[in-house]
PDB file of C-alpha atoms and ligand atoms in Angstrom:
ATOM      1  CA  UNK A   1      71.445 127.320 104.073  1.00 93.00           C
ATOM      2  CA  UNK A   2      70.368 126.629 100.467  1.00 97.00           C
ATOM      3  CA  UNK A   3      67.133 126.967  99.555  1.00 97.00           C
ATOM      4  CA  UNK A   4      65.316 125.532  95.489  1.00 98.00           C
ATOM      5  CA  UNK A   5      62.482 126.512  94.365  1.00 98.00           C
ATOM      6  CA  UNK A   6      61.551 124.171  91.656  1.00 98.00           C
ATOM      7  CA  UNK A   7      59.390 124.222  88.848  1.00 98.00           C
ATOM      8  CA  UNK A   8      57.561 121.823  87.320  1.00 98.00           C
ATOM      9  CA  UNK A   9      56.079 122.607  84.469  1.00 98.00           C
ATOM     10  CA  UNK A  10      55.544 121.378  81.019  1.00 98.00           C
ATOM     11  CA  UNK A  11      54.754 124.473  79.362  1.00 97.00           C
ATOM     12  CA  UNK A  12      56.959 126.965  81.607  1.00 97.00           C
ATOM     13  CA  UNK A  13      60.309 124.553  80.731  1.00 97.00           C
ATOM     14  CA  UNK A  14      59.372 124.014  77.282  1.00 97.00           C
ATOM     15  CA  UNK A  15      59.407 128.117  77.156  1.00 96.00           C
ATOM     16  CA  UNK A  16      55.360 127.956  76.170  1.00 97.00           C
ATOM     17  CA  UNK A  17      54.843 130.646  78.730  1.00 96.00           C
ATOM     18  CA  UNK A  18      57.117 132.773  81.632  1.00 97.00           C
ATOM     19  CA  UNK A  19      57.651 130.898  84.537  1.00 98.00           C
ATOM     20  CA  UNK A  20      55.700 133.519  87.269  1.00 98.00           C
ATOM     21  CA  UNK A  21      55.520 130.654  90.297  1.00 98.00           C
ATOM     22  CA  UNK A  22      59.268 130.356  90.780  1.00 98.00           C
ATOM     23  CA  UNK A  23      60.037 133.942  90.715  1.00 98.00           C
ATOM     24  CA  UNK A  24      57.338 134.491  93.569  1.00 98.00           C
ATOM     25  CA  UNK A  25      58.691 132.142  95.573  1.00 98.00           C
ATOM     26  CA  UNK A  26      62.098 133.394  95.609  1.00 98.00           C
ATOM     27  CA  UNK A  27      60.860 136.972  95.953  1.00 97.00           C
ATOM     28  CA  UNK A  28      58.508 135.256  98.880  1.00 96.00           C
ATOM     29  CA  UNK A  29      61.899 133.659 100.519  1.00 97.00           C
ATOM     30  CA  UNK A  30      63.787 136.954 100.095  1.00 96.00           C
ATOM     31  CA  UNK A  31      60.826 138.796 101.838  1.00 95.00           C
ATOM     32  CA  UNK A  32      60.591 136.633 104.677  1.00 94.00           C
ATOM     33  CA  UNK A  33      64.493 134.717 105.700  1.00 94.00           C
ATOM     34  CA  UNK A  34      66.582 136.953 107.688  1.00 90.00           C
ATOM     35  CA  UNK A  35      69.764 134.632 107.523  1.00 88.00           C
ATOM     36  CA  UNK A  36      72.127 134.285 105.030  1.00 91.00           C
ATOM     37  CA  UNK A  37      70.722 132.169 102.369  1.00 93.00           C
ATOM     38  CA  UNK A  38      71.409 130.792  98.858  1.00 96.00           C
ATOM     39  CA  UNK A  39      68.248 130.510  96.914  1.00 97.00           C
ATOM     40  CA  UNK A  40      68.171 129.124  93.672  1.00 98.00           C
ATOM     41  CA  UNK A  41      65.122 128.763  90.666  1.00 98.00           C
ATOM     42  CA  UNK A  42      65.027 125.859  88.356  1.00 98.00           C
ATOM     43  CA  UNK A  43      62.469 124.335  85.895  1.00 98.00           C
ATOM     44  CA  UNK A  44      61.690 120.832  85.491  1.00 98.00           C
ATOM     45  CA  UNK A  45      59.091 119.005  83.070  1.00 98.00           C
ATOM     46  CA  UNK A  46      56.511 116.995  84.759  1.00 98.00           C
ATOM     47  CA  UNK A  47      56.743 113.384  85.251  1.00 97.00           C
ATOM     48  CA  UNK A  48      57.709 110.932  87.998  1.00 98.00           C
ATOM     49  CA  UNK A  49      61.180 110.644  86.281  1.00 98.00           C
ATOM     50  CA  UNK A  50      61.838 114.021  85.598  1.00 98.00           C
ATOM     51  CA  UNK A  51      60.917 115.097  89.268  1.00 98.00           C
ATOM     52  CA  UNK A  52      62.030 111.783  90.832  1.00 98.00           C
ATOM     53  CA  UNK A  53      65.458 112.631  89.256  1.00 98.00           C
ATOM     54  CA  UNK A  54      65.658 116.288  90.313  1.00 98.00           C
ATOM     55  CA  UNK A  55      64.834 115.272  93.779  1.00 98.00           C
ATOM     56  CA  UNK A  56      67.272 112.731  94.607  1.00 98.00           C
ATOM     57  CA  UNK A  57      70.484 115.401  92.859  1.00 98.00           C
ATOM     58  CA  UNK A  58      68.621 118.387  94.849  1.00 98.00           C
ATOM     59  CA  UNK A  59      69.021 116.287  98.020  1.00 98.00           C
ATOM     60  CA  UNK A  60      72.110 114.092  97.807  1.00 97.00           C
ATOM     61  CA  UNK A  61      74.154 116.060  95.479  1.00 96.00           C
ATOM     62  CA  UNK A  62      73.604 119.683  95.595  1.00 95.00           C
ATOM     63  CA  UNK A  63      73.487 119.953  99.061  1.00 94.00           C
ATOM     64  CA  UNK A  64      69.582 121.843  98.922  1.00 97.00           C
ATOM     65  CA  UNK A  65      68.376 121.927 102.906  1.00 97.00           C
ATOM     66  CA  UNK A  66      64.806 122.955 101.367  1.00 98.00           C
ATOM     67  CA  UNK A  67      63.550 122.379  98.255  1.00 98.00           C
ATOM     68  CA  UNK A  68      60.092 124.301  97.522  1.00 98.00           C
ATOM     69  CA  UNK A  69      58.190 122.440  94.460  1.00 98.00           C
ATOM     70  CA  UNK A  70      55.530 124.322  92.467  1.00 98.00           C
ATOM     71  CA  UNK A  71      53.058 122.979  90.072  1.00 98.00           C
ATOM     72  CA  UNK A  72      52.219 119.179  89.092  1.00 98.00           C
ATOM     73  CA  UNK A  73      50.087 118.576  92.313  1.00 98.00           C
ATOM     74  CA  UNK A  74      46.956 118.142  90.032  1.00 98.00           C
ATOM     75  CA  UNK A  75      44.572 115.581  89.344  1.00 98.00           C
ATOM     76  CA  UNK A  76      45.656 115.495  85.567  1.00 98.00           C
ATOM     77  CA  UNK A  77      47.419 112.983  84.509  1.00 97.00           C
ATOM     78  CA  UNK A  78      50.538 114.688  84.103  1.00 97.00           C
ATOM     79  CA  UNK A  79      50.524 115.593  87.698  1.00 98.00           C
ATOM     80  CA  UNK A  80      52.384 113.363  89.516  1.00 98.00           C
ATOM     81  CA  UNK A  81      54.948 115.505  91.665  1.00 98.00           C
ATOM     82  CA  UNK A  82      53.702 114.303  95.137  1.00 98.00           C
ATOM     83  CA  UNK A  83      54.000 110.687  93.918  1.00 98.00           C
ATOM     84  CA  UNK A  84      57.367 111.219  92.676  1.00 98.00           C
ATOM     85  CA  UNK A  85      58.696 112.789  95.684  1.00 98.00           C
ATOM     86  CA  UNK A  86      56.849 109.954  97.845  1.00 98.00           C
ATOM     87  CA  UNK A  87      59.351 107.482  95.655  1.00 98.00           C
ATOM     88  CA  UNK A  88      62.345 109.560  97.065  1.00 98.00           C
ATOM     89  CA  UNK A  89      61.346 110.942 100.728  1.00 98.00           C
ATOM     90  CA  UNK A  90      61.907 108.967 103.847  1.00 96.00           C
ATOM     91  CA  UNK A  91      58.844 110.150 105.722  1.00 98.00           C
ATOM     92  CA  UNK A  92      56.390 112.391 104.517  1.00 98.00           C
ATOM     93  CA  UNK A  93      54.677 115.646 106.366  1.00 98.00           C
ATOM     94  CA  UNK A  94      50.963 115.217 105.901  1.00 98.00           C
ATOM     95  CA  UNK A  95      50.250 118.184 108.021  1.00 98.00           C
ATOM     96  CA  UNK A  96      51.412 120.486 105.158  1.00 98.00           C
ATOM     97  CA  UNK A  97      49.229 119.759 102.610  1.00 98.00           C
ATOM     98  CA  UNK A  98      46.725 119.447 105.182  1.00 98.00           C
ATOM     99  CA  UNK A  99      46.769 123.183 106.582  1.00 97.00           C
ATOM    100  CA  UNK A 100      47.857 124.132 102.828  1.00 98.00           C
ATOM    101  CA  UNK A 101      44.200 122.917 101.163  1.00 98.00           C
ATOM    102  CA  UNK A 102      42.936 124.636 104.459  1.00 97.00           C
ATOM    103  CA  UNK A 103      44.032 127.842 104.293  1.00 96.00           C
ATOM    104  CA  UNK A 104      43.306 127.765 100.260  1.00 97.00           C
ATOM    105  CA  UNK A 105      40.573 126.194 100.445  1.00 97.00           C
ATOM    106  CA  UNK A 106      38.958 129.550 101.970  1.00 96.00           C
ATOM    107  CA  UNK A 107      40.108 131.809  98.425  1.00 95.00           C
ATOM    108  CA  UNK A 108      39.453 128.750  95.807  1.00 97.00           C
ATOM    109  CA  UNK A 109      37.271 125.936  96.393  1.00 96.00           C
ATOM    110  CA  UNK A 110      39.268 124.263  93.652  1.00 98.00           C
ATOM    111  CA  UNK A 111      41.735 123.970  96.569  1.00 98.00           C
ATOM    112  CA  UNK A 112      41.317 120.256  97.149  1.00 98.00           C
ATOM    113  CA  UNK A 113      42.618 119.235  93.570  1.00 98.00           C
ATOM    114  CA  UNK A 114      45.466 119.987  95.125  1.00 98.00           C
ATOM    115  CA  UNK A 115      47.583 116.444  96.386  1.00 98.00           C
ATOM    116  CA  UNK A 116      50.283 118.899  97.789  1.00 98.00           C
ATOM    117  CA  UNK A 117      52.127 117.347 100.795  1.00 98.00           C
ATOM    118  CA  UNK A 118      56.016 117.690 101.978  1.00 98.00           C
ATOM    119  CA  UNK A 119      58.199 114.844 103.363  1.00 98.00           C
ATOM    120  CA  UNK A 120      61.876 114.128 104.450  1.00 98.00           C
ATOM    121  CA  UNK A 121      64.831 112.696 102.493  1.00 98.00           C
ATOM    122  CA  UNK A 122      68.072 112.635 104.870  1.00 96.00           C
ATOM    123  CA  UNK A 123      68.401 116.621 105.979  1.00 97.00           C
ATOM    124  CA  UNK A 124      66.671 117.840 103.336  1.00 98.00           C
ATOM    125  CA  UNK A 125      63.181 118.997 103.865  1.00 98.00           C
ATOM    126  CA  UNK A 126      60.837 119.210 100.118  1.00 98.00           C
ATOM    127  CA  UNK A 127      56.980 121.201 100.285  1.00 98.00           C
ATOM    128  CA  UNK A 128      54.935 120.859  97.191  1.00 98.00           C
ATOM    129  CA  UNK A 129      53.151 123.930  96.621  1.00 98.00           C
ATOM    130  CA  UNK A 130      50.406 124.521  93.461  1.00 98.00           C
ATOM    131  CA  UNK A 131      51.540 125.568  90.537  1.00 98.00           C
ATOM    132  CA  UNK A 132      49.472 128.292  90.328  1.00 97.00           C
ATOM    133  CA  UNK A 133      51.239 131.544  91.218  1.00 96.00           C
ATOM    134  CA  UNK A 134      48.703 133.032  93.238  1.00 95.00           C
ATOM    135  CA  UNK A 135      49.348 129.985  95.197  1.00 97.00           C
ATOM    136  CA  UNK A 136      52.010 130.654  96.727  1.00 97.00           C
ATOM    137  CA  UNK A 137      51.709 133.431  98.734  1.00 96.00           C
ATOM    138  CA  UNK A 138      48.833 131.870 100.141  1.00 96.00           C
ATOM    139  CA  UNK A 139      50.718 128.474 100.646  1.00 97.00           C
ATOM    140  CA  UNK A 140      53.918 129.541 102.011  1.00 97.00           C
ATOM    141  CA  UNK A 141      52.375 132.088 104.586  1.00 95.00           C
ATOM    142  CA  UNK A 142      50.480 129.150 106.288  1.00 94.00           C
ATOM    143  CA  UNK A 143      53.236 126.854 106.637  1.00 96.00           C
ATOM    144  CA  UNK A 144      56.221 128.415 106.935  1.00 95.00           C
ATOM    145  CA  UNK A 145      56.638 129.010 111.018  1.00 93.00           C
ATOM    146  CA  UNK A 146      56.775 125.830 111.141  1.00 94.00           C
ATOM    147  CA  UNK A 147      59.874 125.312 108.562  1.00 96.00           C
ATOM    148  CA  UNK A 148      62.585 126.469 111.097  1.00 94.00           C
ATOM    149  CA  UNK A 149      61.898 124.093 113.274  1.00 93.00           C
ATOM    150  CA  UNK A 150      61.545 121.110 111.319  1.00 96.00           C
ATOM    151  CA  UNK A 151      64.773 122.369 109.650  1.00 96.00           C
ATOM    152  CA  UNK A 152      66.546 122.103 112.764  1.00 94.00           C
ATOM    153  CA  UNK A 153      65.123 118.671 113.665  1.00 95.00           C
ATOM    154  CA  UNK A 154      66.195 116.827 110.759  1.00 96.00           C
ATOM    155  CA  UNK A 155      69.667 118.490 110.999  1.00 94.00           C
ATOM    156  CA  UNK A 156      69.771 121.053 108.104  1.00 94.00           C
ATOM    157  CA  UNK A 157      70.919 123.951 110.220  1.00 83.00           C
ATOM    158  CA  UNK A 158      69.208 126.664 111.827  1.00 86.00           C
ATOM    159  CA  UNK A 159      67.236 129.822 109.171  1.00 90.00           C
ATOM    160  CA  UNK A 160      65.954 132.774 111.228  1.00 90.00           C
ATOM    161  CA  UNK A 161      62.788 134.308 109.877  1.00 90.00           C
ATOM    162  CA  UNK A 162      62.021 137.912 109.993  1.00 89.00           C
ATOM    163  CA  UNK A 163      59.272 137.602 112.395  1.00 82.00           C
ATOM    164  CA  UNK A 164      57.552 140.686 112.096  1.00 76.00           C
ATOM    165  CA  UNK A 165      56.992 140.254 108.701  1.00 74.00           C
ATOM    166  CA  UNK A 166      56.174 136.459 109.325  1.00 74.00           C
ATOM    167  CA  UNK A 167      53.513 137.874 111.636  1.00 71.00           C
ATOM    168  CA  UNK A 168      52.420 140.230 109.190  1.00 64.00           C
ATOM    169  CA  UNK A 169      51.840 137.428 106.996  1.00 61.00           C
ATOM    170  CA  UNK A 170      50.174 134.919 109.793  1.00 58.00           C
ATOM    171  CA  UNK A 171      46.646 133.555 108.286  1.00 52.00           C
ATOM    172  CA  UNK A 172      44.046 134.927 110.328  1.00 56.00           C
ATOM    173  CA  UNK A 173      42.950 133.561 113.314  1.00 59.00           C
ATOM    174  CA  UNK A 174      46.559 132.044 114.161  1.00 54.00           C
TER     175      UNK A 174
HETATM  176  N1  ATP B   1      55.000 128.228  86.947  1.00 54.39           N
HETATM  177  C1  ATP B   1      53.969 128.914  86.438  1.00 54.39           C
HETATM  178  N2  ATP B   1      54.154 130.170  85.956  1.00 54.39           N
HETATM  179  C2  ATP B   1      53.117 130.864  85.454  1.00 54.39           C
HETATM  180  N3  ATP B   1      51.861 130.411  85.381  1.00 54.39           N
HETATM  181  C3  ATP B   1      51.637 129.180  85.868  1.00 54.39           C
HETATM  182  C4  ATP B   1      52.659 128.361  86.402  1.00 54.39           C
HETATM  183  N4  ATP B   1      52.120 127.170  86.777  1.00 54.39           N
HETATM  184  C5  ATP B   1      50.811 127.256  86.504  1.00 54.39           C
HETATM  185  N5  ATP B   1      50.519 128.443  85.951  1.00 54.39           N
HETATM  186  C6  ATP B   1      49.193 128.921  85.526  1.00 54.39           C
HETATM  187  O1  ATP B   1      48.188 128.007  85.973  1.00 54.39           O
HETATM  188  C7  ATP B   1      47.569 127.389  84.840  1.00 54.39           C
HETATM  189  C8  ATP B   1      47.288 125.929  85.061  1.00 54.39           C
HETATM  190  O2  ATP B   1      48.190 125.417  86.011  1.00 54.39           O
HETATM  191  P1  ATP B   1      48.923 124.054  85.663  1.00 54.39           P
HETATM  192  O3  ATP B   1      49.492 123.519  86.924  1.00 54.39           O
HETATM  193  O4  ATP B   1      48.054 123.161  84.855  1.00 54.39           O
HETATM  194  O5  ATP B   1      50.096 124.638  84.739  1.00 54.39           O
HETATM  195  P2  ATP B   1      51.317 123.806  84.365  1.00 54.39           P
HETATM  196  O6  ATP B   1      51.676 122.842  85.500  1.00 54.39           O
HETATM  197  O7  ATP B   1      52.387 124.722  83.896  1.00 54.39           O
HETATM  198  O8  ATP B   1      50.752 122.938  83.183  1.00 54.39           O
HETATM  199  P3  ATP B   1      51.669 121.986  82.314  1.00 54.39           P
HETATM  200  O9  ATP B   1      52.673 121.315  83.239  1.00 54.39           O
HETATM  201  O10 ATP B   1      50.670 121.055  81.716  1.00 54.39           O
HETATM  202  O11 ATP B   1      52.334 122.873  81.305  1.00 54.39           O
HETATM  203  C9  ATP B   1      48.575 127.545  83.732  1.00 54.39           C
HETATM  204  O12 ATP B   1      47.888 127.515  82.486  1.00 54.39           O
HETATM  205  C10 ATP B   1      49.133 128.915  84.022  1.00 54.39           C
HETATM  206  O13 ATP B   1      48.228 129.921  83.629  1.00 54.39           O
HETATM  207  N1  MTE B   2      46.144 128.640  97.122  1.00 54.39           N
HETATM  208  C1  MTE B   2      45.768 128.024  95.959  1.00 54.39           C
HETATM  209  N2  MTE B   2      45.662 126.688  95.949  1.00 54.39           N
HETATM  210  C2  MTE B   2      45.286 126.054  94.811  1.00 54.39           C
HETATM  211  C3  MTE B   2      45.030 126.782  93.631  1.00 54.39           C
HETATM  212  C4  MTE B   2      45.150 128.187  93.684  1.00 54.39           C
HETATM  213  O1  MTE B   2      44.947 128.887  92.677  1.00 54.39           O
HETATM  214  N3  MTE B   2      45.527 128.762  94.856  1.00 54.39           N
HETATM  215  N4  MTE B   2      44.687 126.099  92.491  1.00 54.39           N
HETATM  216  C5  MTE B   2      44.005 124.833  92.686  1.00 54.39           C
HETATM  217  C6  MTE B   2      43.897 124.104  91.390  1.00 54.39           C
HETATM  218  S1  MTE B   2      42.860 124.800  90.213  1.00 54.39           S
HETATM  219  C7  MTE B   2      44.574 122.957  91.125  1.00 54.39           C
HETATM  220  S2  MTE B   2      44.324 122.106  89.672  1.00 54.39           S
HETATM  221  C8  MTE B   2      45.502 122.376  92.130  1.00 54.39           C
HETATM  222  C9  MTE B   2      46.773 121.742  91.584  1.00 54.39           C
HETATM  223  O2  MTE B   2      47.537 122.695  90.861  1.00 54.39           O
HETATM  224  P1  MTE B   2      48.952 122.292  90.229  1.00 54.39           P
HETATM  225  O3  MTE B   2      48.700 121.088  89.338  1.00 54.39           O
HETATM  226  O4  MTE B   2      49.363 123.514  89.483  1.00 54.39           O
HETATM  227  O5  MTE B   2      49.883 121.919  91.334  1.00 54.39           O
HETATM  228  O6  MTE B   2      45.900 123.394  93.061  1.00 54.39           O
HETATM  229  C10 MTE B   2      44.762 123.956  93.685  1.00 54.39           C
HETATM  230  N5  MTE B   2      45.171 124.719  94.837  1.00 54.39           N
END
């Protein structure tokens, strides 16, 4: 299983300021897979090419079976991840982003700025997450239980979760 989290960031690639966002999420992954797992950080600029680009080698090249975006999701006009990866997906996973402004929506109201969705290209599942590093936590505890599963249903192999701490993690209420 190989997992990317990818940055994309103007500022963080450029070296403006320390990427925090893609650290947490691979310290988030480590925390939570119980498989054996690859997981690998890169930084992107923003911009449909840039993340169009990235996308499609992530996918059809390098082999990713998830690829966890972070940043660009904005309403600035810079922000354009979730349109770029609609330009490469081959369905997309509203219910993501849905349950993703939910669950954020209840520590920032700033929440629904947020386009963040996920979709589908070939085996390779792709979740936009905020840019914002307190984001993720927050993010990737709501909607991961469900990645295993979709994993296996598009074909990209099975990834066991270490449930208890999964649990620990489950949003209230769930
Ligand atoms: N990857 C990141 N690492 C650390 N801080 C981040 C990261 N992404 C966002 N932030 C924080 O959130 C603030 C605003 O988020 P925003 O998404 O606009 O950042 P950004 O995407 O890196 O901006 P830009 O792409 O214009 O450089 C940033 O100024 C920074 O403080
Ligand atoms: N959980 C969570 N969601 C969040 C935020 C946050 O800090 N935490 N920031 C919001 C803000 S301020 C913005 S502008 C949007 C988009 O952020 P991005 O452009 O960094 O993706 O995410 C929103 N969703």
């Amino acid at each position: 299983m190989k997992i990317v989290a990818l940055t994309i960031s103007d500022r963080a690639s450029r070296g403006e300021y320390e990427d925090l966002s893609g650290p947490a999420m691979e310290a988030w992954l480590r925390k939570v897979i119980a498989s054996e797992c690859e997981i690998v950080r890169k930084i992107i600029p923003d911009g449909m090419q840039s993340v169009r680009d990235a996308l499609i080698a992530l996918c059809d090249e390098d082999g990713a079976d998830l690829v966890l975006t972070t940043g660009g999701t904005g309403p600035s006009p810079r922000d354009l991840t979730p349109e770029a990866m609609r330009e490469v997906i081959t369905m997309e996973l509203p219910g993501f982003g849905e349950l993703m402004r939910r669950v954020s929506f209840e520590e920032v109201p700033t929440a629904i700025l947020s386009r963040q969705t996920a979709g589908v290209r070939g085996r390779t599942l792709i979740i936009n997450v905020p840019g914002k590093p307190a984001a993720i936590d927050t993010c990737l505890t709501a909607v991961f239980p469900a990645v295993p599963y979709c994993l296996d249903l598009i074909g990209a192999g099975r990834i066991e979760t270490r449930d208890d701490v999964l649990k620990a993690f489950r949003p209230k209420g769930a």
